[in-house]
XYZ file of C-alpha atoms in Angstrom:
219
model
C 93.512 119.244 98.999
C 96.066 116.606 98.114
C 98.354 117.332 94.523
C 96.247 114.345 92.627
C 92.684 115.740 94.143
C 93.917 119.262 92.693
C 94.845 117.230 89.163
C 91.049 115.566 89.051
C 89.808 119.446 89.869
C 91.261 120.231 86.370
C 90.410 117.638 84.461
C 88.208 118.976 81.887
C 84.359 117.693 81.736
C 83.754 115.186 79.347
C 81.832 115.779 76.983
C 78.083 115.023 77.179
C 75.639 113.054 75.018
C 74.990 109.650 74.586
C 77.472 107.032 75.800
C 77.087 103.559 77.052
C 76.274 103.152 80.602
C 78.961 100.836 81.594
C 81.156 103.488 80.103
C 79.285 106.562 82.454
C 79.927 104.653 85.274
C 82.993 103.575 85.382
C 83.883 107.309 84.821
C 81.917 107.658 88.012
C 83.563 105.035 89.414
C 86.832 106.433 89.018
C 85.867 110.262 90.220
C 84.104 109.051 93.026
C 87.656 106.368 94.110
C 89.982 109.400 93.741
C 87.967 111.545 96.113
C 87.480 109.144 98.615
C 91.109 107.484 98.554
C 92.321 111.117 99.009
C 90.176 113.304 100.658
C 87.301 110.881 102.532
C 83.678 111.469 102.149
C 82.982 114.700 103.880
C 84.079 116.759 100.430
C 82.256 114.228 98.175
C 78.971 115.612 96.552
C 77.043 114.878 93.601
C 77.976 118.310 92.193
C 81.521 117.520 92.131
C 81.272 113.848 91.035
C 79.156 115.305 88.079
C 81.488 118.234 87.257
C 84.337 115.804 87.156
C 82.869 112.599 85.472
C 81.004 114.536 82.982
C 77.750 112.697 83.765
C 74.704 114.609 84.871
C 73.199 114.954 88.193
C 70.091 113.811 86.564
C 71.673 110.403 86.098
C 73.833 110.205 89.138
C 70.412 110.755 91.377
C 68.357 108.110 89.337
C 71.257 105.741 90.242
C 72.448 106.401 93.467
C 69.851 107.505 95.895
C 71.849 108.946 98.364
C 75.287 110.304 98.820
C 76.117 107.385 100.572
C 75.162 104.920 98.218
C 77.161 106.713 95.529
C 80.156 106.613 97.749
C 79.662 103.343 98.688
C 79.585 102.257 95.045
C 82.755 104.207 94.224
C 84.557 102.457 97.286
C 83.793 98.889 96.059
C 84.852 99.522 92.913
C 88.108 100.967 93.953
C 89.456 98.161 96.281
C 87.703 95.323 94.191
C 91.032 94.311 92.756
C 93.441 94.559 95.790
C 90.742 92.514 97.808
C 90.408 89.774 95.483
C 90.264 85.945 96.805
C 92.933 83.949 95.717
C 92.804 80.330 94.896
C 96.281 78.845 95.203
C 94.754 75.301 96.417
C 96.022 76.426 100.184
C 93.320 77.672 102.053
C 95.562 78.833 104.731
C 97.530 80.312 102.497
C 94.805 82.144 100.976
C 93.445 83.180 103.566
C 96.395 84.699 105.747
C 97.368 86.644 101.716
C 93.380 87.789 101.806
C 93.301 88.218 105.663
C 97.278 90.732 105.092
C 95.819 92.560 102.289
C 92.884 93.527 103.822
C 94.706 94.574 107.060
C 97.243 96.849 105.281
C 94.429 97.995 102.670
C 92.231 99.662 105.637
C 95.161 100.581 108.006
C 97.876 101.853 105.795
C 95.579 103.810 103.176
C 93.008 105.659 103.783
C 90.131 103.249 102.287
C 90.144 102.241 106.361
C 89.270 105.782 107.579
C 86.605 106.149 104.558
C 85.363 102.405 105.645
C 84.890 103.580 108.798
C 82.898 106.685 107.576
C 80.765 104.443 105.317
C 79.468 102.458 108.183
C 79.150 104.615 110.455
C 77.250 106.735 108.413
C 75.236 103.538 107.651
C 73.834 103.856 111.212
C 71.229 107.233 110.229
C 71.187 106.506 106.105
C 68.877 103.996 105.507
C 70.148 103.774 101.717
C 73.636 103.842 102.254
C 73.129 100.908 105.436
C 71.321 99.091 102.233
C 73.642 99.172 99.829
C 76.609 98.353 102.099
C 74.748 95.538 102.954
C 74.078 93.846 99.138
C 76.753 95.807 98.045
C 79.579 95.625 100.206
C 79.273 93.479 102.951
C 77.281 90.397 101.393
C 79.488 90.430 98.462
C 82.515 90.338 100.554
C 81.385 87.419 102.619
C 80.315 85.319 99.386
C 83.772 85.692 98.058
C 85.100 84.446 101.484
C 82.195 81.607 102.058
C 82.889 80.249 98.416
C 86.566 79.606 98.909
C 86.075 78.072 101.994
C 83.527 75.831 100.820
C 85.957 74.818 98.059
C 88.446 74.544 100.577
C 85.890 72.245 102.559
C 85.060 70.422 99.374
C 88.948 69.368 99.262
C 89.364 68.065 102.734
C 90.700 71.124 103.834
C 88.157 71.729 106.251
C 85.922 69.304 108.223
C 82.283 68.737 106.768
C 80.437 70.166 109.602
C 82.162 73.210 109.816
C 80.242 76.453 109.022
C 81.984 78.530 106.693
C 80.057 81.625 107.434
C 81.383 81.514 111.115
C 84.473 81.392 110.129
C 84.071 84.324 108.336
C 83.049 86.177 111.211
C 85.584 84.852 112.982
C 88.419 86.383 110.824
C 87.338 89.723 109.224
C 85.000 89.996 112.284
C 87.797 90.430 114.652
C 89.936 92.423 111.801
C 86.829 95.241 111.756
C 86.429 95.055 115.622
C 89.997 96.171 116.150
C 88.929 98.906 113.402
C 85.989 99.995 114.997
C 87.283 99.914 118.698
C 90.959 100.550 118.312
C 92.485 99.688 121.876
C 94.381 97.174 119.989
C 96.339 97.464 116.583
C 95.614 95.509 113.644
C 98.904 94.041 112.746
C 100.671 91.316 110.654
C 101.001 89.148 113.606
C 97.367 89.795 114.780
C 96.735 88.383 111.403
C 98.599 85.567 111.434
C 97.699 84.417 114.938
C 93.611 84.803 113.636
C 94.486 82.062 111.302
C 96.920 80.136 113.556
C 94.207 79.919 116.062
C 91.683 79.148 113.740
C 93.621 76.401 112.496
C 95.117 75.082 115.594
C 92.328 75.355 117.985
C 92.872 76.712 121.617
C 93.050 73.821 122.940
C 95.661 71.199 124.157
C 96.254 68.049 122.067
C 93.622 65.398 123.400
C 96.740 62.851 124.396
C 97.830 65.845 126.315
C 95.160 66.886 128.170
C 94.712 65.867 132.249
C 92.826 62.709 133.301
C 90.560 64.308 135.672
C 90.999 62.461 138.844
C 87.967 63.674 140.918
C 83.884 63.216 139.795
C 81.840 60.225 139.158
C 84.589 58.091 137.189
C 87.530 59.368 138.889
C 90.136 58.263 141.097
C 90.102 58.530 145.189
């Protein structure tokens, strides 16, 4: 158990009675971050996160369903801030500063390895694949889809393009490298997602071959 999981341990139980419920959970909120951050899910239970917060099982059970869910919850909550969408009026910009945070965030802490957890225990929790879903996952692309569409709003991006691909494309690729790690996810895998996605993989049209066979070529 890590030195700051041992601190939480002894942190006395607050005291119970009536308090407001933003205030409960974000107590819950910030017992159920410090586990995960430090220890992953597998020591996470509702017994702990009530001991801890102060907050009954009673009312952790008629709010979170599921282990999972509660986890999930406590996740969100914790990177919210570090995975925030800036608006600098560059979407580029923005989005290789999003694309870098989100890289280091889930490779160089361990929110990746409990991530990782979270969905795949997704796959046999029916709860927990729910809540990552309106939770998680479809918050998380609405933050992404409404800068771009500001960004196409501005010119920065052509009409026809749709955003949601390109959110697919980026943070797609970023979680596949997670998932199935035969390749790193590093700064310059980052920066070539958006350099591609910017650039195209293709040649410039003045560059590109005349073809000289077929119906309107030469010979």
């Amino acid at each position: 158990m890590t030195e700051q999981a041992e601190g939480a341990e002894e942190r006395p139980a607050r005291r119970r009675g009536r308090r407001p419920a933003d205030e409960v959970r974000a107590d819950v909120f910030r017992v159920v971050g410090e586990v995960l951050l430090n220890e992953g899910i597998a020591d996470l239970t509702f017994e702990r996160v009530a001991r801890l917060s102060g907050v009954s099982k009673t009312t952790l059970y008629k709010w979170w369903p599921s282990k999972g869910a509660l986890a999930l919850d406590g996740y969100f909550h914790a990177v919210e801030e570090t995975l925030a969408f800036d608006d600098t009026g560059d979407i580029r910009a923005d989005l290789t500063r999003q694309l870098r945070s989100f890289a280091h965030l889930m490779t160089r802490t361990p929110a990746g390895r409990v991530l990782t957890e979270l969905i795949g225990q997704s796959q046999t929790d029916e709860d927990l694949a729910t809540a990552f879903r309106s939770l998680y996952s479809s918050g998380r692309r609405r933050l992404a889809g409404e800068r771009l569409l500001r960004a196409r709003e501005q010119g920065q991006i052509r009409d026809d393009v749709d955003v949601q691909v390109l959110v697919d494309q980026l943070w797609g690729a970023v979680y596949h490298r997670m998932l199935i790690p035969d390749e790193p996810v590093t700064d310059d895998f980052v920066v070539a997602l958006v350099t591609n996605l910017f650039h195209g993989i293709t040649p410039p049209t003045e560059h590109r071959p005349i073809p000289q066979d077929g119906p309107w070529g030469g010979a």
